[in-house]
Amino acid sequence: MNEKHLLRLTGICGVTAGALAAVAVPLYFVHSGPPPAGNVLARILLNLLTCAALLVFLAGLRHIIRGAGPGFDGPAGLVFGAGLAYVTITLVAASVEAGIVLENPGGGLDPTVDGPLAHANMLLHGSAARLLTAVLLTAAGYAILRAGILPRWTGYTAYAVAAVNLAFVPSLFFGTDAARFYSAVGWGNTALTAALLVYWASAVGIAVLRRTSAAGLRAAARPARPA
């Protein structure tokens, strides 16, 4: 795969991750009580696809950061390493939720708060994921602003989203009421704040696609060299 195709794939996967999250997040709010099995499995499927798109996007972002020079190998590795850990724990959490629903297909249980592993799962969806996101975005913001590899607003928004995620790490001390904004499994923690990462990835994906298109137009406009 050449450089142009890699950048285009990175951008497309970033945009795709954001689009999938935009569809999945409302599914968490359409039922006031325990959701039906179909709702849970649909949002889990969307989360799986989001993780796949995010993983490809992060691999491409690592390549972009490393291309800024040998001094950026550290931030590039940190972005991908924290991102890989984030995707891993998200898949584990989704698997635990799916297990509860598959064991009780008739409904009546909310997998975010019910089941033998639900309380451990709260940390995966909440504080653990928020900390990894903060590490990922801090490293990405540093690399973007120092190297100038992407528009500066992508670096500043990375810092802003990292700060919001970091603010939710102590939420594990604030109970397990899913209806509260700020709690171990509160909607502000596990739905709203969790989505900020993929929305940032979508915005960066658009920036990468625009830069790739602009580079292609400049290359097409260059006069051909004489033979």
Short mmCIF file of C-alpha atoms in Angstrom, two decimals:
data_model
loop_
_atom_site.label_atom_id
_atom_site.label_comp_id
_atom_site.label_asym_id
_atom_site.label_seq_id
_atom_site.Cartn_x
_atom_site.Cartn_y
_atom_site.Cartn_z
CA MET A 1 0.00 0.00 0.00
CA ASN A 2 1.49 3.35 -1.01
CA GLU A 3 1.48 6.49 1.12
CA LYS A 4 -1.54 8.08 -0.52
CA HIS A 5 -3.69 4.97 -0.13
CA LEU A 6 -2.64 4.57 3.50
CA LEU A 7 -3.58 8.15 4.33
CA ARG A 8 -6.90 7.79 2.55
CA LEU A 9 -7.67 4.59 4.46
CA THR A 10 -6.75 6.33 7.71
CA GLY A 11 -9.13 9.18 6.96
CA ILE A 12 -11.97 6.90 5.87
CA CYS A 13 -11.69 4.75 8.98
CA GLY A 14 -11.66 7.81 11.23
CA VAL A 15 -14.82 9.15 9.63
CA THR A 16 -16.43 5.70 9.73
CA ALA A 17 -15.73 5.33 13.46
CA GLY A 18 -17.46 8.63 14.16
CA ALA A 19 -20.45 7.76 11.98
CA LEU A 20 -20.92 4.38 13.68
CA ALA A 21 -20.73 5.99 17.12
CA ALA A 22 -23.33 8.57 16.09
CA VAL A 23 -25.72 5.69 15.36
CA ALA A 24 -24.81 3.61 18.44
CA VAL A 25 -24.94 6.26 21.19
CA PRO A 26 -28.70 7.04 20.87
CA LEU A 27 -29.46 3.33 21.33
CA TYR A 28 -28.38 3.66 24.97
CA PHE A 29 -31.14 6.22 25.66
CA VAL A 30 -34.23 4.88 23.87
CA HIS A 31 -35.34 2.64 26.78
CA SER A 32 -35.86 3.88 30.34
CA GLY A 33 -35.72 0.36 31.81
CA PRO A 34 -33.85 -2.81 30.88
CA PRO A 35 -33.45 -2.75 27.08
CA PRO A 36 -34.58 -5.64 24.87
CA ALA A 37 -31.95 -8.08 23.65
CA GLY A 38 -32.13 -6.72 20.10
CA ASN A 39 -31.21 -3.22 21.27
CA VAL A 40 -28.21 -4.44 23.25
CA LEU A 41 -26.92 -6.70 20.50
CA ALA A 42 -27.35 -3.96 17.88
CA ARG A 43 -25.29 -1.46 19.84
CA ILE A 44 -22.67 -4.12 20.60
CA LEU A 45 -22.37 -4.91 16.89
CA LEU A 46 -21.93 -1.20 16.15
CA ASN A 47 -19.30 -0.98 18.90
CA LEU A 48 -17.40 -3.92 17.40
CA LEU A 49 -17.36 -2.26 13.99
CA THR A 50 -16.32 1.04 15.59
CA CYS A 51 -13.40 -0.69 17.32
CA ALA A 52 -12.24 -2.18 14.02
CA ALA A 53 -12.37 1.20 12.26
CA LEU A 54 -10.67 2.92 15.21
CA LEU A 55 -7.86 0.36 15.24
CA VAL A 56 -7.07 0.98 11.56
CA PHE A 57 -7.30 4.74 12.10
CA LEU A 58 -4.86 4.61 15.03
CA ALA A 59 -2.39 2.51 13.04
CA GLY A 60 -2.51 5.13 10.29
CA LEU A 61 -2.14 7.97 12.79
CA ARG A 62 0.93 6.26 14.22
CA HIS A 63 2.39 6.14 10.71
CA ILE A 64 1.67 9.84 10.18
CA ILE A 65 3.31 10.79 13.49
CA ARG A 66 6.37 8.62 12.90
CA GLY A 67 6.78 10.25 9.50
CA ALA A 68 7.53 13.55 11.26
CA GLY A 69 10.97 12.23 12.23
CA PRO A 70 12.77 9.83 14.58
CA GLY A 71 12.08 12.10 17.54
CA PHE A 72 8.39 11.24 17.32
CA ASP A 73 8.70 7.46 17.60
CA GLY A 74 7.84 7.68 21.30
CA PRO A 75 4.56 9.62 20.93
CA ALA A 76 3.61 7.45 17.94
CA GLY A 77 4.10 4.28 19.96
CA LEU A 78 2.18 5.73 22.90
CA VAL A 79 -0.77 6.70 20.69
CA PHE A 80 -1.05 3.22 19.20
CA GLY A 81 -0.25 1.37 22.43
CA ALA A 82 -2.86 3.23 24.48
CA GLY A 83 -5.31 2.95 21.58
CA LEU A 84 -4.78 -0.80 21.30
CA ALA A 85 -5.35 -1.21 25.04
CA TYR A 86 -8.50 0.91 24.78
CA VAL A 87 -9.87 -1.18 21.92
CA THR A 88 -9.04 -4.38 23.80
CA ILE A 89 -10.87 -3.47 27.01
CA THR A 90 -13.81 -2.15 24.98
CA LEU A 91 -14.10 -5.51 23.22
CA VAL A 92 -13.87 -7.35 26.55
CA ALA A 93 -16.59 -5.14 28.05
CA ALA A 94 -18.81 -5.64 25.00
CA SER A 95 -18.30 -9.41 25.21
CA VAL A 96 -19.36 -9.45 28.87
CA GLU A 97 -22.52 -7.48 28.05
CA ALA A 98 -23.33 -9.72 25.12
CA GLY A 99 -22.91 -12.78 27.34
CA ILE A 100 -25.54 -11.51 29.77
CA VAL A 101 -28.02 -10.89 26.96
CA LEU A 102 -27.33 -14.18 25.19
CA GLU A 103 -27.87 -16.03 28.47
CA ASN A 104 -31.16 -14.16 29.05
CA PRO A 105 -32.61 -13.57 25.56
CA GLY A 106 -36.03 -12.81 26.96
CA GLY A 107 -34.86 -9.49 28.35
CA GLY A 108 -35.42 -8.14 31.83
CA LEU A 109 -31.73 -7.47 32.53
CA ASP A 110 -29.70 -4.36 31.82
CA PRO A 111 -26.17 -5.64 31.02
CA THR A 112 -24.60 -2.34 32.08
CA VAL A 113 -25.68 -2.85 35.71
CA ASP A 114 -26.91 -6.47 35.98
CA GLY A 115 -25.02 -9.75 35.89
CA PRO A 116 -22.12 -11.31 37.83
CA LEU A 117 -19.44 -9.21 36.13
CA ALA A 118 -21.40 -5.99 35.68
CA HIS A 119 -19.66 -4.05 38.44
CA ALA A 120 -16.21 -5.01 37.19
CA ASN A 121 -17.36 -4.10 33.70
CA MET A 122 -18.18 -0.60 34.91
CA LEU A 123 -14.50 0.14 35.33
CA LEU A 124 -13.76 -1.06 31.78
CA HIS A 125 -16.45 1.20 30.35
CA GLY A 126 -15.63 4.03 32.74
CA SER A 127 -12.44 5.01 34.55
CA ALA A 128 -10.06 2.57 32.82
CA ALA A 129 -11.23 3.61 29.35
CA ARG A 130 -11.17 7.28 30.30
CA LEU A 131 -7.55 7.07 31.50
CA LEU A 132 -6.36 5.28 28.36
CA THR A 133 -8.17 7.82 26.19
CA ALA A 134 -6.49 10.67 28.05
CA VAL A 135 -3.05 9.10 27.50
CA LEU A 136 -3.75 8.48 23.80
CA LEU A 137 -5.02 11.98 23.08
CA THR A 138 -2.35 13.76 25.11
CA ALA A 139 0.35 11.99 23.09
CA ALA A 140 -1.50 12.68 19.83
CA GLY A 141 -2.01 16.35 20.68
CA TYR A 142 1.67 16.77 21.58
CA ALA A 143 2.84 15.17 18.33
CA ILE A 144 0.41 17.13 16.16
CA LEU A 145 1.31 20.50 17.67
CA ARG A 146 5.04 19.89 17.81
CA ALA A 147 5.41 18.41 14.33
CA GLY A 148 2.69 20.32 12.49
CA ILE A 149 1.58 17.13 10.74
CA LEU A 150 -2.11 18.07 10.88
CA PRO A 151 -4.10 21.30 11.40
CA ARG A 152 -3.37 22.78 14.80
CA TRP A 153 -7.01 22.63 15.87
CA THR A 154 -6.79 18.83 15.85
CA GLY A 155 -4.01 19.03 18.42
CA TYR A 156 -5.83 21.50 20.66
CA THR A 157 -9.06 19.49 20.53
CA ALA A 158 -7.06 16.36 21.40
CA TYR A 159 -5.85 18.10 24.55
CA ALA A 160 -9.38 19.29 25.37
CA VAL A 161 -10.95 15.84 24.99
CA ALA A 162 -8.07 14.32 26.99
CA ALA A 163 -8.80 16.77 29.82
CA VAL A 164 -12.51 15.88 29.82
CA ASN A 165 -11.68 12.17 29.95
CA LEU A 166 -9.19 12.70 32.75
CA ALA A 167 -11.86 14.53 34.74
CA PHE A 168 -14.03 11.38 34.66
CA VAL A 169 -11.36 8.99 35.98
CA PRO A 170 -12.38 9.60 39.65
CA SER A 171 -16.01 8.79 38.80
CA LEU A 172 -15.52 5.33 40.32
CA PHE A 173 -16.00 6.96 43.74
CA PHE A 174 -19.48 8.28 42.85
CA GLY A 175 -21.66 5.19 42.88
CA THR A 176 -23.20 2.99 40.21
CA ASP A 177 -26.35 4.87 39.22
CA ALA A 178 -26.47 4.74 35.43
CA ALA A 179 -29.01 7.58 35.36
CA ARG A 180 -26.53 10.02 36.93
CA PHE A 181 -24.26 12.11 34.73
CA TYR A 182 -21.17 11.56 36.89
CA SER A 183 -20.86 8.07 38.35
CA ALA A 184 -18.89 4.90 37.68
CA VAL A 185 -21.36 3.95 34.97
CA GLY A 186 -23.18 7.27 34.53
CA TRP A 187 -24.35 8.28 31.08
CA GLY A 188 -21.99 11.24 31.00
CA ASN A 189 -19.09 8.90 31.68
CA THR A 190 -19.77 5.83 29.56
CA ALA A 191 -21.85 7.23 26.69
CA LEU A 192 -21.23 10.94 26.17
CA THR A 193 -17.54 11.18 27.11
CA ALA A 194 -16.71 7.82 25.55
CA ALA A 195 -18.03 9.05 22.21
CA LEU A 196 -15.74 12.09 22.18
CA LEU A 197 -12.74 9.99 21.14
CA VAL A 198 -14.39 8.64 18.00
CA TYR A 199 -15.84 12.05 17.15
CA TRP A 200 -12.30 13.43 17.39
CA ALA A 201 -11.09 10.57 15.17
CA SER A 202 -13.80 11.45 12.66
CA ALA A 203 -12.73 15.10 12.59
CA VAL A 204 -9.07 14.12 12.18
CA GLY A 205 -10.09 11.68 9.44
CA ILE A 206 -11.73 14.52 7.53
CA ALA A 207 -8.57 16.64 7.99
CA VAL A 208 -6.41 13.78 6.67
CA LEU A 209 -8.67 13.28 3.65
CA ARG A 210 -8.65 16.99 2.86
CA ARG A 211 -4.87 17.16 3.13
CA THR A 212 -4.50 14.08 0.93
CA SER A 213 -6.84 15.54 -1.69
CA ALA A 214 -5.01 18.89 -1.61
CA ALA A 215 -1.65 17.12 -2.07
CA GLY A 216 -3.08 15.19 -5.01
CA LEU A 217 -4.35 18.38 -6.64
CA ARG A 218 -0.95 20.05 -6.21
CA ALA A 219 0.78 17.05 -7.74
CA ALA A 220 -1.61 17.06 -10.70
CA ALA A 221 -1.02 20.77 -11.25
CA ARG A 222 2.77 20.46 -11.50
CA PRO A 223 4.06 20.71 -15.06
CA ALA A 224 5.50 17.50 -16.43
CA ARG A 225 9.29 17.28 -16.55
CA PRO A 226 10.81 17.20 -20.01
CA ALA A 227 12.01 13.80 -21.07
#
